[in-house]
Amino acid sequence: GAGVSQTPSNKVTEKGKYVELRCDPISGHTALYWYRQSLGQGPEFLIYFQGTGAADDSGLPNDRFFAVRPEGSVSTLKIQRTERGDSAMYLCASSLMDGREQYFGPGTRLTVT
Amino acid sequence: AQSVSQHNHHVILSEAASLELGCNYSYGGTVNLFWYVQYPGQHLQLLLKYFSGDPLVKGIKGFEAEFIKSKFSFNLRKPSVQWSDTAEYFCAVLGGRGSTLGRLYFGRGTQLTVWP
């Protein structure tokens, strides 16, 4: 079946602009996760949803970052007033339920100039 | 918070050599353990997982890992590597004291290069 998909695959934006990154999980997966990966590092947790609600948002670095999952399927990660330090690969994953193995999408490469 | 250490950052082997990649985590309790692999130009893929039961788990492509609770370790092994195993390998831990059920903690990864 179809895996996790993320759009766009690449996003270049100017410092100070607003961006939205989209994630489509595997059909039927109730849990959805966002991670951020910088070069030479492992993915770092940002937030995860069980259904429509954020079960753990403790990884969001500051209040410029926000994520939603209004219908319990697609999720959008929103970054306001982007900074050059936000440049990274943003990964989305989903799982059948939380506590189970997570399946990752291809990521969105965000570059802030 | 939970942390995961992968001590080998870059491993270079010849084909048919044996592989062992180390992974240690900091907090015990009930943990679920994973190895993920990222082949060049591809996204993260699950290689194997441990939830409970036999501490020696087998994954895809001939990989296996052993959970040693007393050592907080989950090392990855393969008896004979192939050129196609060239990739980056990430150890990840779910759970442990103070952690939620959804938050995966990753090590920084080990780049494996296999020469033909």
mmCIF file of C-alpha atoms in Angstrom, chain A residues 33 35 37 40-45 48 55-56 58-59 91 98-106, chain B residues 32 34 36 38 43-46 49 51 88 90 94 99-109:
data_model
loop_
_atom_site.group_PDB
_atom_site.id
_atom_site.type_symbol
_atom_site.label_atom_id
_atom_site.label_comp_id
_atom_site.label_asym_id
_atom_site.label_seq_id
_atom_site.Cartn_x
_atom_site.Cartn_y
_atom_site.Cartn_z
ATOM 1 C CA TYR A 33 4.755 12.126 14.350
ATOM 2 C CA TYR A 35 10.767 14.957 13.598
ATOM 3 C CA GLN A 37 16.904 16.057 11.246
ATOM 4 C CA GLY A 40 25.051 14.463 10.656
ATOM 5 C CA GLN A 41 22.461 13.947 13.367
ATOM 6 C CA GLY A 42 19.658 11.543 14.077
ATOM 7 C CA PRO A 43 16.044 12.702 13.869
ATOM 8 C CA GLU A 44 14.835 14.805 16.810
ATOM 9 C CA PHE A 45 11.275 14.553 18.008
ATOM 10 C CA TYR A 48 3.041 13.579 17.937
ATOM 11 C CA ALA A 55 -0.355 13.790 22.738
ATOM 12 C CA ASP A 56 3.148 15.187 23.240
ATOM 13 C CA SER A 58 7.363 18.820 24.190
ATOM 14 C CA GLY A 59 9.837 18.702 21.308
ATOM 15 C CA LEU A 91 10.322 14.087 8.710
ATOM 16 C CA ASP A 98 1.310 4.974 19.638
ATOM 17 C CA GLY A 99 3.868 2.592 21.054
ATOM 18 C CA ARG A 100 4.158 0.683 17.795
ATOM 19 C CA GLU A 101 6.761 0.898 15.059
ATOM 20 C CA GLN A 102 6.815 4.152 13.121
ATOM 21 C CA TYR A 103 6.976 4.374 9.336
ATOM 22 C CA PHE A 104 8.690 7.400 7.884
ATOM 23 C CA GLY A 105 8.014 9.545 4.861
ATOM 24 C CA PRO A 106 10.669 10.934 2.505
ATOM 25 C CA ASN B 32 10.820 -0.741 22.742
ATOM 26 C CA PHE B 34 14.452 -0.274 16.853
ATOM 27 C CA TYR B 36 16.339 1.979 11.124
ATOM 28 C CA GLN B 38 18.650 4.910 5.356
ATOM 29 C CA HIS B 43 14.015 7.533 3.356
ATOM 30 C CA LEU B 44 14.302 5.859 6.743
ATOM 31 C CA GLN B 45 13.205 2.233 6.730
ATOM 32 C CA LEU B 46 12.601 -0.083 9.656
ATOM 33 C CA LYS B 49 12.320 -4.086 16.250
ATOM 34 C CA PHE B 51 9.076 -5.203 21.974
ATOM 35 C CA GLU B 88 23.346 5.007 7.467
ATOM 36 C CA PHE B 90 20.084 4.585 13.313
ATOM 37 C CA LEU B 94 10.705 4.254 22.531
ATOM 38 C CA SER B 99 9.020 9.388 28.224
ATOM 39 C CA THR B 100 5.719 9.207 26.365
ATOM 40 C CA LEU B 101 4.617 6.304 24.198
ATOM 41 C CA GLY B 102 5.144 8.132 20.940
ATOM 42 C CA ARG B 103 8.486 9.805 21.303
ATOM 43 C CA LEU B 104 11.309 7.986 19.547
ATOM 44 C CA TYR B 105 14.819 8.883 20.703
ATOM 45 C CA PHE B 106 17.430 8.385 18.002
ATOM 46 C CA GLY B 107 21.163 7.981 18.108
ATOM 47 C CA ARG B 108 23.204 10.166 15.795
ATOM 48 C CA GLY B 109 23.655 7.352 13.301
#
